[in-house]
Coordinates of C-alpha atoms in Angstrom, one line a residue:
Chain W
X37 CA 43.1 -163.5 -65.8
X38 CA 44.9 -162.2 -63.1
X39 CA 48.5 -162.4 -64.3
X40 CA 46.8 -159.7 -66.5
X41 CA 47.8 -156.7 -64.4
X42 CA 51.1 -157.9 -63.8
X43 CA 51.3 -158.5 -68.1
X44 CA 54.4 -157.8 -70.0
X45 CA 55.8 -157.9 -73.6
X46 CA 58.4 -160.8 -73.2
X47 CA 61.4 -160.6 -76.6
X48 CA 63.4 -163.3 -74.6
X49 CA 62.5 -167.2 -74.4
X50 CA 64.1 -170.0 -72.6
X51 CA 65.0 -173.0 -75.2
X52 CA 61.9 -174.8 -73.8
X53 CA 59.6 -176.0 -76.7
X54 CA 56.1 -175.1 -77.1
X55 CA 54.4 -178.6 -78.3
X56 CA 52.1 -178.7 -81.0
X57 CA 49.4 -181.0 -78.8
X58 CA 49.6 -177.5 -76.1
X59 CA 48.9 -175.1 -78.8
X60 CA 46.8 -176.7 -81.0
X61 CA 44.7 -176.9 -77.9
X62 CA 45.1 -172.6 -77.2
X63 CA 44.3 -172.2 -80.4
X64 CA 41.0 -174.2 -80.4
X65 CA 39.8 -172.6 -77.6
X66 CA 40.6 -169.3 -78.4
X67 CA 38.1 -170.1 -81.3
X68 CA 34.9 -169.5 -79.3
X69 CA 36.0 -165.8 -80.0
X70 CA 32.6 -163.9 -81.3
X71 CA 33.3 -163.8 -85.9
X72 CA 31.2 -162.4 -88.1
X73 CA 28.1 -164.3 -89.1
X74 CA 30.1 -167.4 -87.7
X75 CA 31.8 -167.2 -90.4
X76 CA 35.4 -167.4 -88.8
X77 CA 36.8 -164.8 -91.5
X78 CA 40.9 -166.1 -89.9
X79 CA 43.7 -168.0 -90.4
X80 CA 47.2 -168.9 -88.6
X81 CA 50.0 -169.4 -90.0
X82 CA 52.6 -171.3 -87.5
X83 CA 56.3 -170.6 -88.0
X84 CA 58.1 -173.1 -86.2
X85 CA 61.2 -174.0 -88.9
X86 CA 64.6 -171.6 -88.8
X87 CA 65.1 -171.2 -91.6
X88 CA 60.7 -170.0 -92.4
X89 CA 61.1 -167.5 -89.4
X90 CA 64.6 -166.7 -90.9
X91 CA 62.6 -165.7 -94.0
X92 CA 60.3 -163.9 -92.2
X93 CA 62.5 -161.5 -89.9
X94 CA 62.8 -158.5 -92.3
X95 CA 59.8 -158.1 -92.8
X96 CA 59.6 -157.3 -88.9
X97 CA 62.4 -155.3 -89.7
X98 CA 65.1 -158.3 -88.3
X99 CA 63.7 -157.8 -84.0
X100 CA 65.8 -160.3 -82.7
X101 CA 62.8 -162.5 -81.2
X102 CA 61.4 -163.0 -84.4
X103 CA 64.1 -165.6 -85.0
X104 CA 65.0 -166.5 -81.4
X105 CA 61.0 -167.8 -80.5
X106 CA 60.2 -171.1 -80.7
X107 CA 57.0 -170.5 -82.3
X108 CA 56.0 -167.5 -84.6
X109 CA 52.3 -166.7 -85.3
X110 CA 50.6 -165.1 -88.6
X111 CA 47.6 -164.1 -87.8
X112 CA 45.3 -163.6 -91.4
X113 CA 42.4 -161.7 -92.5
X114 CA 40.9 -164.6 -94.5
X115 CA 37.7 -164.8 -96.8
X116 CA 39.0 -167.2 -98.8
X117 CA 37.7 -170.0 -97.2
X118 CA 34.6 -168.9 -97.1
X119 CA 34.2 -167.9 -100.9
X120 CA 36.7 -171.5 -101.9
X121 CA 32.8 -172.9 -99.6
X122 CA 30.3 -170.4 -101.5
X123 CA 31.4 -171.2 -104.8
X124 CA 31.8 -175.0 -103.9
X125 CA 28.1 -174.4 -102.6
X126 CA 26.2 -172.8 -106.0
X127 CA 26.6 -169.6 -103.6
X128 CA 27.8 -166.4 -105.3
X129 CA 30.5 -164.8 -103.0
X130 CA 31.2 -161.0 -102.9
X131 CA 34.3 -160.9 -100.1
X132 CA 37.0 -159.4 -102.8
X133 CA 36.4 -155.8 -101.1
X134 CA 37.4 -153.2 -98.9
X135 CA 34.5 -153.8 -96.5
X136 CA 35.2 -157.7 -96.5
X137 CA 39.1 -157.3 -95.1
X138 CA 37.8 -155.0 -92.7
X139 CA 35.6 -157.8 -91.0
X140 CA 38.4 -160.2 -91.3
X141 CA 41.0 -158.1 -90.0
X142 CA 38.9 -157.6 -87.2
X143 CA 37.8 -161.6 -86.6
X144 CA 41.7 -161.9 -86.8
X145 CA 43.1 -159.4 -84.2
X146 CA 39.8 -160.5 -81.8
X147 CA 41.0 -163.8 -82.3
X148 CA 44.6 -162.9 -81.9
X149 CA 44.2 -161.3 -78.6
X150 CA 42.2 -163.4 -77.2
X151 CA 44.7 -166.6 -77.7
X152 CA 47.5 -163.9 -76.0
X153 CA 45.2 -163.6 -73.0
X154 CA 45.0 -167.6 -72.8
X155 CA 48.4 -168.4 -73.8
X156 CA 49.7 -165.4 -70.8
X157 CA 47.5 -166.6 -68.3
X158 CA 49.3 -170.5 -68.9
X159 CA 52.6 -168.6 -68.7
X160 CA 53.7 -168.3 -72.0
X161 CA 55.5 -165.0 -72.8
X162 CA 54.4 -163.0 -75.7
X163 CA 55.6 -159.8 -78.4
X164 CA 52.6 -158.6 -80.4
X165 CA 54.3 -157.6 -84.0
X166 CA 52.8 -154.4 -85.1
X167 CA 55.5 -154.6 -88.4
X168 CA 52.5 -156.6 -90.3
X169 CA 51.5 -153.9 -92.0
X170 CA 54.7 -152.9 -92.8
X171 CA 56.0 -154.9 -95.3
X172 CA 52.5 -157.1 -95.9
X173 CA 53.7 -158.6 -99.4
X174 CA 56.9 -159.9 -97.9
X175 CA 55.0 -161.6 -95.8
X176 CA 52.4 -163.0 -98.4
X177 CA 55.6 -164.2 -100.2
X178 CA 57.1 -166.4 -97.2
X179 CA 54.0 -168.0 -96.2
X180 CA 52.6 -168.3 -99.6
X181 CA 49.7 -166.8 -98.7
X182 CA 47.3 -166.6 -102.1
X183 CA 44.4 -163.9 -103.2
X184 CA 41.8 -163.4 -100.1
X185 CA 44.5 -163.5 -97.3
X186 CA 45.9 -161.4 -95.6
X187 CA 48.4 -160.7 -92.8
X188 CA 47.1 -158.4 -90.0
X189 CA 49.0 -159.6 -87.3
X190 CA 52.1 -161.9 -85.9
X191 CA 53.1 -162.5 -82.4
X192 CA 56.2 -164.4 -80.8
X193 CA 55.6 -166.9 -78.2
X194 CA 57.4 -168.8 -75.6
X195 CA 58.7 -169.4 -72.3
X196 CA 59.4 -166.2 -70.7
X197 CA 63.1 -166.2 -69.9
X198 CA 63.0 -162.4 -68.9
X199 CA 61.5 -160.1 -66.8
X200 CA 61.4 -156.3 -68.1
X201 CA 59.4 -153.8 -66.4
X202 CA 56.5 -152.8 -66.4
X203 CA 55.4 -150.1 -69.4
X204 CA 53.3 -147.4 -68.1
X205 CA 49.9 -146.8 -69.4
X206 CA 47.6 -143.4 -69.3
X207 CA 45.1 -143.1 -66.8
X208 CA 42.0 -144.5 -67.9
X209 CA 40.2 -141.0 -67.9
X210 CA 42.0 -140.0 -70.8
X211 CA 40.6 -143.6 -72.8
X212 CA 36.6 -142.9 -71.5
X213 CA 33.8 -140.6 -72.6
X214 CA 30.8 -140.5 -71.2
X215 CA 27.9 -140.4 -73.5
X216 CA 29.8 -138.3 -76.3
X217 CA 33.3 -137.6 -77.2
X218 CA 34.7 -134.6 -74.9
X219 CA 37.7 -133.5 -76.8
X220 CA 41.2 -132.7 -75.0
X221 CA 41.8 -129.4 -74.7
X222 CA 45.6 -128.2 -73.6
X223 CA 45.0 -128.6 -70.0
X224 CA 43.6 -132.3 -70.1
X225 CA 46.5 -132.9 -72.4
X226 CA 49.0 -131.7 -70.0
X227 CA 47.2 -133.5 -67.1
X228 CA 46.8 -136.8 -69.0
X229 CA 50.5 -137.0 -70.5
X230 CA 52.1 -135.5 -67.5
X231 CA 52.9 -138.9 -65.8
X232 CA 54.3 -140.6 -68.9
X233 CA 56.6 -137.7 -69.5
X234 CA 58.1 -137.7 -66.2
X235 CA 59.1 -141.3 -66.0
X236 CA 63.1 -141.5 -65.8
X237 CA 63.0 -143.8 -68.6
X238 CA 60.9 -142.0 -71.0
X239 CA 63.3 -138.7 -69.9
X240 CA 66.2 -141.0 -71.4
X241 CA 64.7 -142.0 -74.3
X242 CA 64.3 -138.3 -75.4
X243 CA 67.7 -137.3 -74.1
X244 CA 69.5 -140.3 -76.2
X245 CA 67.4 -139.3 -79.1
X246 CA 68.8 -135.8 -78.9
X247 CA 64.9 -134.5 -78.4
X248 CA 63.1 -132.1 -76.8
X249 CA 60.3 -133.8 -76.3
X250 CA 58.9 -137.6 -75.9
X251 CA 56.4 -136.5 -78.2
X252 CA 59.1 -136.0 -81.0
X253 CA 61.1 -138.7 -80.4
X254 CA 57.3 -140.5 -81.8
X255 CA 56.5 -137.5 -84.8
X256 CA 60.5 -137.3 -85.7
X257 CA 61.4 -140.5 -85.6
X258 CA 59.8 -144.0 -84.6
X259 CA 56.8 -143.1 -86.6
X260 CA 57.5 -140.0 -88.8
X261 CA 54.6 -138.4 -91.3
X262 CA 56.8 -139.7 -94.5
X263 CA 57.3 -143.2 -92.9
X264 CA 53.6 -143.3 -92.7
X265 CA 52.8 -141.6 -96.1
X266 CA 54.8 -144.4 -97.7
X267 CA 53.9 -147.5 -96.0
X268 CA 50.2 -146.5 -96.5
X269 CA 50.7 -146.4 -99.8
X270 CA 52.3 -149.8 -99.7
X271 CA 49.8 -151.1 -97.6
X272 CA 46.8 -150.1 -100.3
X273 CA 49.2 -151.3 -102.9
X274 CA 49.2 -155.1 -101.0
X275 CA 45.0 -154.7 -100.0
X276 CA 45.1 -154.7 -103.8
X277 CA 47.4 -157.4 -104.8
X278 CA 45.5 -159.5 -102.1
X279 CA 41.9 -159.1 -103.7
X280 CA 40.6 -156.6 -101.1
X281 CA 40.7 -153.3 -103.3
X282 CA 39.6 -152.5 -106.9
Chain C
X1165 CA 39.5 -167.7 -68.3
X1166 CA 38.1 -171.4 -67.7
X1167 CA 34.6 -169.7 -68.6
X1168 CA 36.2 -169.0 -72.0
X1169 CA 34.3 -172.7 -73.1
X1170 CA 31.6 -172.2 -72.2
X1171 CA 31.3 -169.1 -73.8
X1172 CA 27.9 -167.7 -75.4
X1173 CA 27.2 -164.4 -77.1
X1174 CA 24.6 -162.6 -74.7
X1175 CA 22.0 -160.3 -76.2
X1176 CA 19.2 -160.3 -73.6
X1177 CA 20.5 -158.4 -69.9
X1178 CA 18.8 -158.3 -66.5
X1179 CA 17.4 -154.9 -65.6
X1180 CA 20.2 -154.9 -63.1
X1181 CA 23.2 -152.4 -63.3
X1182 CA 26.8 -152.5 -64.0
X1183 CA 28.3 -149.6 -61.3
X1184 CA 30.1 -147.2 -62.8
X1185 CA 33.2 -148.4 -60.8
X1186 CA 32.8 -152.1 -61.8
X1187 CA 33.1 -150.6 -65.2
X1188 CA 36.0 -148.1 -65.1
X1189 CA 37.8 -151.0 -63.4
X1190 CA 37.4 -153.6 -65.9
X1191 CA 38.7 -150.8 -68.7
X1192 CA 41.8 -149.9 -66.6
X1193 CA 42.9 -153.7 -66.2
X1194 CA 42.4 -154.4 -70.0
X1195 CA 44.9 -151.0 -70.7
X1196 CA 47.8 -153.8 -70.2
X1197 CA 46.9 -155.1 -73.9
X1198 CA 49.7 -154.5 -76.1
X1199 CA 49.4 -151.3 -78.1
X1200 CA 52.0 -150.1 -80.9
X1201 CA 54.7 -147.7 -79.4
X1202 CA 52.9 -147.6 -76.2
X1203 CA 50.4 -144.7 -77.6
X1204 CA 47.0 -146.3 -77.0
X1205 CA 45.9 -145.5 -80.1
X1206 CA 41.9 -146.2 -78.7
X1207 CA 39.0 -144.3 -76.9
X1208 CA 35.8 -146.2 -75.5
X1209 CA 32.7 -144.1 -75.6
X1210 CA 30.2 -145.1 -72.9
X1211 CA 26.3 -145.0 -73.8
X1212 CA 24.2 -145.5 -70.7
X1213 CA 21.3 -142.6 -71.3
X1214 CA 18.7 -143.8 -73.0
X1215 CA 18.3 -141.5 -75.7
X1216 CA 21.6 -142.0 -76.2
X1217 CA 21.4 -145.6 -77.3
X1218 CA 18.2 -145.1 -79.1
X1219 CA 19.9 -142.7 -81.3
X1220 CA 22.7 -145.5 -81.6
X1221 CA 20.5 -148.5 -82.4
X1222 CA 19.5 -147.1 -86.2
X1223 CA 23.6 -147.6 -86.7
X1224 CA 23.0 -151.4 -85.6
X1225 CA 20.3 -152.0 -87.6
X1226 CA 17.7 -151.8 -84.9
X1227 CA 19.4 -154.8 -83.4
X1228 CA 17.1 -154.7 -80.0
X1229 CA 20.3 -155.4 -77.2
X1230 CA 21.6 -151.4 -78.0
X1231 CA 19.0 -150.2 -76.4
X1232 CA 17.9 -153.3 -73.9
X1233 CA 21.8 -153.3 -72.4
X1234 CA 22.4 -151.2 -69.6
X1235 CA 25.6 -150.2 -71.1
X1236 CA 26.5 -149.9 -75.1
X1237 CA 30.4 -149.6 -75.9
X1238 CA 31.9 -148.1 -78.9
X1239 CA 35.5 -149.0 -79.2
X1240 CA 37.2 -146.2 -81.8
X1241 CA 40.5 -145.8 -83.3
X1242 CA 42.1 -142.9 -82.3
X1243 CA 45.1 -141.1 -83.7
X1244 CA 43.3 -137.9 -82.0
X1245 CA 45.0 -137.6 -78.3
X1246 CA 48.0 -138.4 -80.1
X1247 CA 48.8 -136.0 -82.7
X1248 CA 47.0 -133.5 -80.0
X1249 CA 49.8 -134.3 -77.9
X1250 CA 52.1 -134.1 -80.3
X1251 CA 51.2 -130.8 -81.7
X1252 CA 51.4 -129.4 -78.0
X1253 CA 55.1 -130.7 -77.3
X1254 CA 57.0 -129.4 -80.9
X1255 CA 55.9 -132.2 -82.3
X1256 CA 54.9 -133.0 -86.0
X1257 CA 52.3 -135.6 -86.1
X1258 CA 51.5 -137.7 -89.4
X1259 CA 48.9 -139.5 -88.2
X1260 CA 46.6 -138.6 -91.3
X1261 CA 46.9 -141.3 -93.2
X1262 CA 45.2 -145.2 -93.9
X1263 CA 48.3 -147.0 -91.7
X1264 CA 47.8 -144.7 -88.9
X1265 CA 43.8 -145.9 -89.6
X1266 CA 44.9 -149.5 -89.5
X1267 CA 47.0 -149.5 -86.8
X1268 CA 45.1 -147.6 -84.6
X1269 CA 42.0 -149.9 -85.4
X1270 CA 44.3 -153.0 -84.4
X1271 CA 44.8 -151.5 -81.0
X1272 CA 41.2 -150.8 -80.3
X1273 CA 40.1 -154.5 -81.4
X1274 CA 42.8 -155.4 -79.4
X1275 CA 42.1 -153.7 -76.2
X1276 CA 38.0 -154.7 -76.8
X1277 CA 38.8 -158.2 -76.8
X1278 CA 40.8 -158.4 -73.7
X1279 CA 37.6 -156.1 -72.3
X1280 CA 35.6 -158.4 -73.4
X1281 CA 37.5 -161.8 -71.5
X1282 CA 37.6 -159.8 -68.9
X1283 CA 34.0 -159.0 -68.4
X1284 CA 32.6 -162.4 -69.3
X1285 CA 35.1 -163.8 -66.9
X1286 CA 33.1 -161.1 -64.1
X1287 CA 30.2 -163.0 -65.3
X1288 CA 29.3 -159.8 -67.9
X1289 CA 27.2 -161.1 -71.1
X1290 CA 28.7 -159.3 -74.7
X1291 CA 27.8 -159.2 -78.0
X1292 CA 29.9 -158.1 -80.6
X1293 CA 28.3 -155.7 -83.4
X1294 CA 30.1 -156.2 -86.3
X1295 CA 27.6 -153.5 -87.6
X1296 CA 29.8 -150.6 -86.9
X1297 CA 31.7 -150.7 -90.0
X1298 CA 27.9 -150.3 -91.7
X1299 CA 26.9 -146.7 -91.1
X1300 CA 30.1 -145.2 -89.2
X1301 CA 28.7 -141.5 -89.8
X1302 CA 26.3 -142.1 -88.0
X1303 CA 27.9 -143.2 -85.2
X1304 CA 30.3 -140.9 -85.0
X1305 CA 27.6 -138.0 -85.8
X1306 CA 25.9 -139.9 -82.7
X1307 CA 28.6 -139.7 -80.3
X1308 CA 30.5 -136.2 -81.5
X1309 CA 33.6 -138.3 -83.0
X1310 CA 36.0 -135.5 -84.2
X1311 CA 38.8 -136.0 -87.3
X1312 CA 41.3 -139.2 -86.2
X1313 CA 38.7 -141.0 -84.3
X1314 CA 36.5 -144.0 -86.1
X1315 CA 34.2 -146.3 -84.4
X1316 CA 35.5 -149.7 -85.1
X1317 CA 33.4 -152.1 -83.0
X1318 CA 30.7 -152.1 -80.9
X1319 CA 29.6 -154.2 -77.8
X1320 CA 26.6 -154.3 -75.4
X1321 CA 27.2 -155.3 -72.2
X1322 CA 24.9 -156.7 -69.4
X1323 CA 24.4 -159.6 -66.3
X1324 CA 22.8 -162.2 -68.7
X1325 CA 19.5 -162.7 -68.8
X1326 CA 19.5 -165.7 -71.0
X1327 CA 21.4 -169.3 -71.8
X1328 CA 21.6 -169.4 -75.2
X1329 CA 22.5 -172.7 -77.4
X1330 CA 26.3 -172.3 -77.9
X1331 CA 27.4 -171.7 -81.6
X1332 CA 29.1 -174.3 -83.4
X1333 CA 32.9 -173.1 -84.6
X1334 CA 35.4 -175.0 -87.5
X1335 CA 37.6 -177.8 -86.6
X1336 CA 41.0 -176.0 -86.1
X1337 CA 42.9 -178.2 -88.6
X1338 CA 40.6 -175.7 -91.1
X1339 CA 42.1 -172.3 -89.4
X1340 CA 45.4 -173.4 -88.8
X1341 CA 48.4 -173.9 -91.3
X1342 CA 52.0 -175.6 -90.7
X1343 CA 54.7 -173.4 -92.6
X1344 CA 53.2 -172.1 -95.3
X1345 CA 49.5 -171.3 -96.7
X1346 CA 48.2 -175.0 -97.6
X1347 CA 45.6 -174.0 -100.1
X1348 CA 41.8 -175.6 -99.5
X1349 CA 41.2 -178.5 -102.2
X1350 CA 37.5 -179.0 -102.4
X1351 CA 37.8 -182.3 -100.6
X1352 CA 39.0 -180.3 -97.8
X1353 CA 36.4 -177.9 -98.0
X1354 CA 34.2 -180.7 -97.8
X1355 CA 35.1 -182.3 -95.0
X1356 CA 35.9 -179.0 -93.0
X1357 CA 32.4 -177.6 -93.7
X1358 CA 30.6 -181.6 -93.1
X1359 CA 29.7 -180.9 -89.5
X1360 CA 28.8 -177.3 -89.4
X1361 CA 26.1 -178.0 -92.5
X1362 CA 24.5 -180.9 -90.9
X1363 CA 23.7 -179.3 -87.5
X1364 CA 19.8 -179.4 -87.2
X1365 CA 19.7 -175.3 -86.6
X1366 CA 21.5 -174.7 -90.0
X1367 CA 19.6 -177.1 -92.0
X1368 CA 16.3 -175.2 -90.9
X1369 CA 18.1 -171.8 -91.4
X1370 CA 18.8 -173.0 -94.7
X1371 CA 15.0 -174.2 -94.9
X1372 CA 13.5 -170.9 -93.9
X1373 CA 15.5 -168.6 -96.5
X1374 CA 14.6 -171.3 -98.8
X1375 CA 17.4 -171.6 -100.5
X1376 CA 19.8 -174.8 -101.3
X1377 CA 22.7 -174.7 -99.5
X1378 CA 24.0 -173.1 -95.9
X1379 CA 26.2 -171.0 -98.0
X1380 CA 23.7 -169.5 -100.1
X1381 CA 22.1 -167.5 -97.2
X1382 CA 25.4 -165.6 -96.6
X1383 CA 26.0 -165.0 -100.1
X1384 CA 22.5 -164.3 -101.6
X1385 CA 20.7 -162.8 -98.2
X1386 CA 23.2 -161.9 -95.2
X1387 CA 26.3 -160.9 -97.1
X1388 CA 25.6 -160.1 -100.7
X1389 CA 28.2 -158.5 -103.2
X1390 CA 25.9 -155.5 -104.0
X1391 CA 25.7 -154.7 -100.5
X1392 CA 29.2 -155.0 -99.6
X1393 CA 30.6 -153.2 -102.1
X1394 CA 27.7 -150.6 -101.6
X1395 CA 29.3 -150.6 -97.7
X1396 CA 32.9 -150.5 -98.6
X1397 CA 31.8 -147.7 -100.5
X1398 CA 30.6 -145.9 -97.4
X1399 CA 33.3 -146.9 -95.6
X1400 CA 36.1 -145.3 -98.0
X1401 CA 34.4 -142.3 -97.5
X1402 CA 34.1 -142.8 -93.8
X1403 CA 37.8 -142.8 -93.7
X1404 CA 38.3 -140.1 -95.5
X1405 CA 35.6 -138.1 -93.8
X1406 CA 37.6 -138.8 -90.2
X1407 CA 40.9 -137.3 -92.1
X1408 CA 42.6 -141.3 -91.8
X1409 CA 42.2 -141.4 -96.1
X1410 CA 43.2 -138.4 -98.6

């Protein structure tokens, strides 16, 4: 994993296919992932036809790669297969709850990221979609995805046919806490943000947003307190249509 | 990550150390996992004291490795530094709320799992406690979490001090799907589930729970309905204890 270091989100690809023999193999070995109980609580959906990934661009909000990659990947919370085995089994199944997507949102994203380490360290470029939550039913809709499943997570994949820079990152000091939680007080705020802020193109960004701050360009508008009040409730409203919530 | 296929789930450690800068340095290369807007919506709370992970272990179910591992990890969601931040710069955070919850707990599974690759490729033995969605309070009572930060997985961490036999995982023609959702028919269930049931280990597991079937000792003893709707219970209230849920 040393490409890791030198990592970056890649939106552009170069026309090059990904073959299904190449990723079916990523994907299997991305599988010795620690799951729950071993009970694999995950599913992929694989977008590879225009006109699916057409489908599924809004609910990403239309990002341009969504469309453009080769390959699109739906990665599921799933406890269907396992209750579609229980009841097969004489078992009696209790996964239609809050508690049960929790676990398989988790075996999901643990299984998601580590396929994006493998597939990075063979080259391939990837853009982790956090829009999954956004519009989850949309989602559901396009891949047909029934009660017991659902999406937590999508990445784009393919041949990296840019080279962005680097994003910054905040010193680990402000991640780690030894033994308890020491809360951040002004000073370690200042201190821990003060790099970040300084960068010339976090400055733009809050100049072309007609901001103050780099902070507001986040509270006032990428990810405003209404936004997030109303995809919440959107996002309870899909845990429910999905099975996961009474 | 060649190791990755090898890979075993380690519980028992050596008595010897991990420095503190082996550690720090691991957790600073896995900061280039993707995170949503670049906020790093995570925190890692380190438990090396002893009393520390004893009054962990209750969490975990008394699971021995929390307090045999030289080092304990709790990865938490954390919508904390952020809305601190943004408070401090004219900012007005909504970060209250279950999507800030979700995706702030998809960036800390994230970043763990790339942790985790990377320490196992160091030659590091995990295991992943899925118990930390069981008794949350406690953990965070345990480790000071304030409002906006929840524990959502837990690893211990240690030079391996045992070769376990390596767990069996699905065939991936059961975990992946071309398109669309293709829904599991019971022949398919079958034939997915065949080599997993007839491996020697789970045929005694099966034998000393005495029940009838490999799926009846999740659903009737590991994972019953009572208890995981007792949990998700818990959980809600977790949530709404940590300010993520009104």
């Amino acid at each position: 994993m040393n490409n890791l270091k030198q990592r970056r989100t890649i939106r552009k690809y170069s026309s090059e296919d990904i073959s299904e023999t190449f990723l079916t193999q990523l994907l299997t070995e991305a599988e010795r992932t620690p799951t729950m109980g071993n009970l694999q609580l995950y599913s992929v959906v694989i977008s590879r036809n225009s006109e699916m990934k057409r489908r599924l661009a809004p609910a990403h909000f239309n990002q341009p790669m969504v469309e453009s990659a080769p390959v699109v990947l739906t990665f599921c919370a799933d406890s269907r297969r396992t209750t579609l085995w229980a009841h097969q089994r004489k078992g009696n199944p209790g996964y239609n709850n809050f508690l049960s997507f929790v676990n398989a949102a988790a075996d999901a994203l643990l299984y998601c990221q580590t396929f994006c380490n493998l597939a990075e360290e063979k080259g391939l470029g990837t853009c982790f979609l956090g829009t999954t939550f956004y519009n989850p039913l949309s989602i559901v809709e396009t891949l047909a995805l029934p009660r017991l499943v659902m999406p937590v997570g999508t990445i784009t994949l393919g041949w990296p046919a840019e080279s962005p820079d680097q994003s910054e990152r905040l010193p680990i000091e402000s991640i780690i806490h030894s033994e308890t939680y020491c809360d951040y007080t002004p000073e370690l705020i200042d201190r821990f943000y003060a790099e970040k802020e300084s960068l010339p193109a976090n400055r733009q960004f809050v100049e072309i947003n007609n901001k103050e701050t780099l902070a507001q360009v986040f509270t006032d508008i990428r990810y405003t307190r209404a936004d997030n009040e109303h995809i919440s409730a959107t996002l309870i409203s899909a845990l429910k249509h999905q099975g996961f919530l009474d």
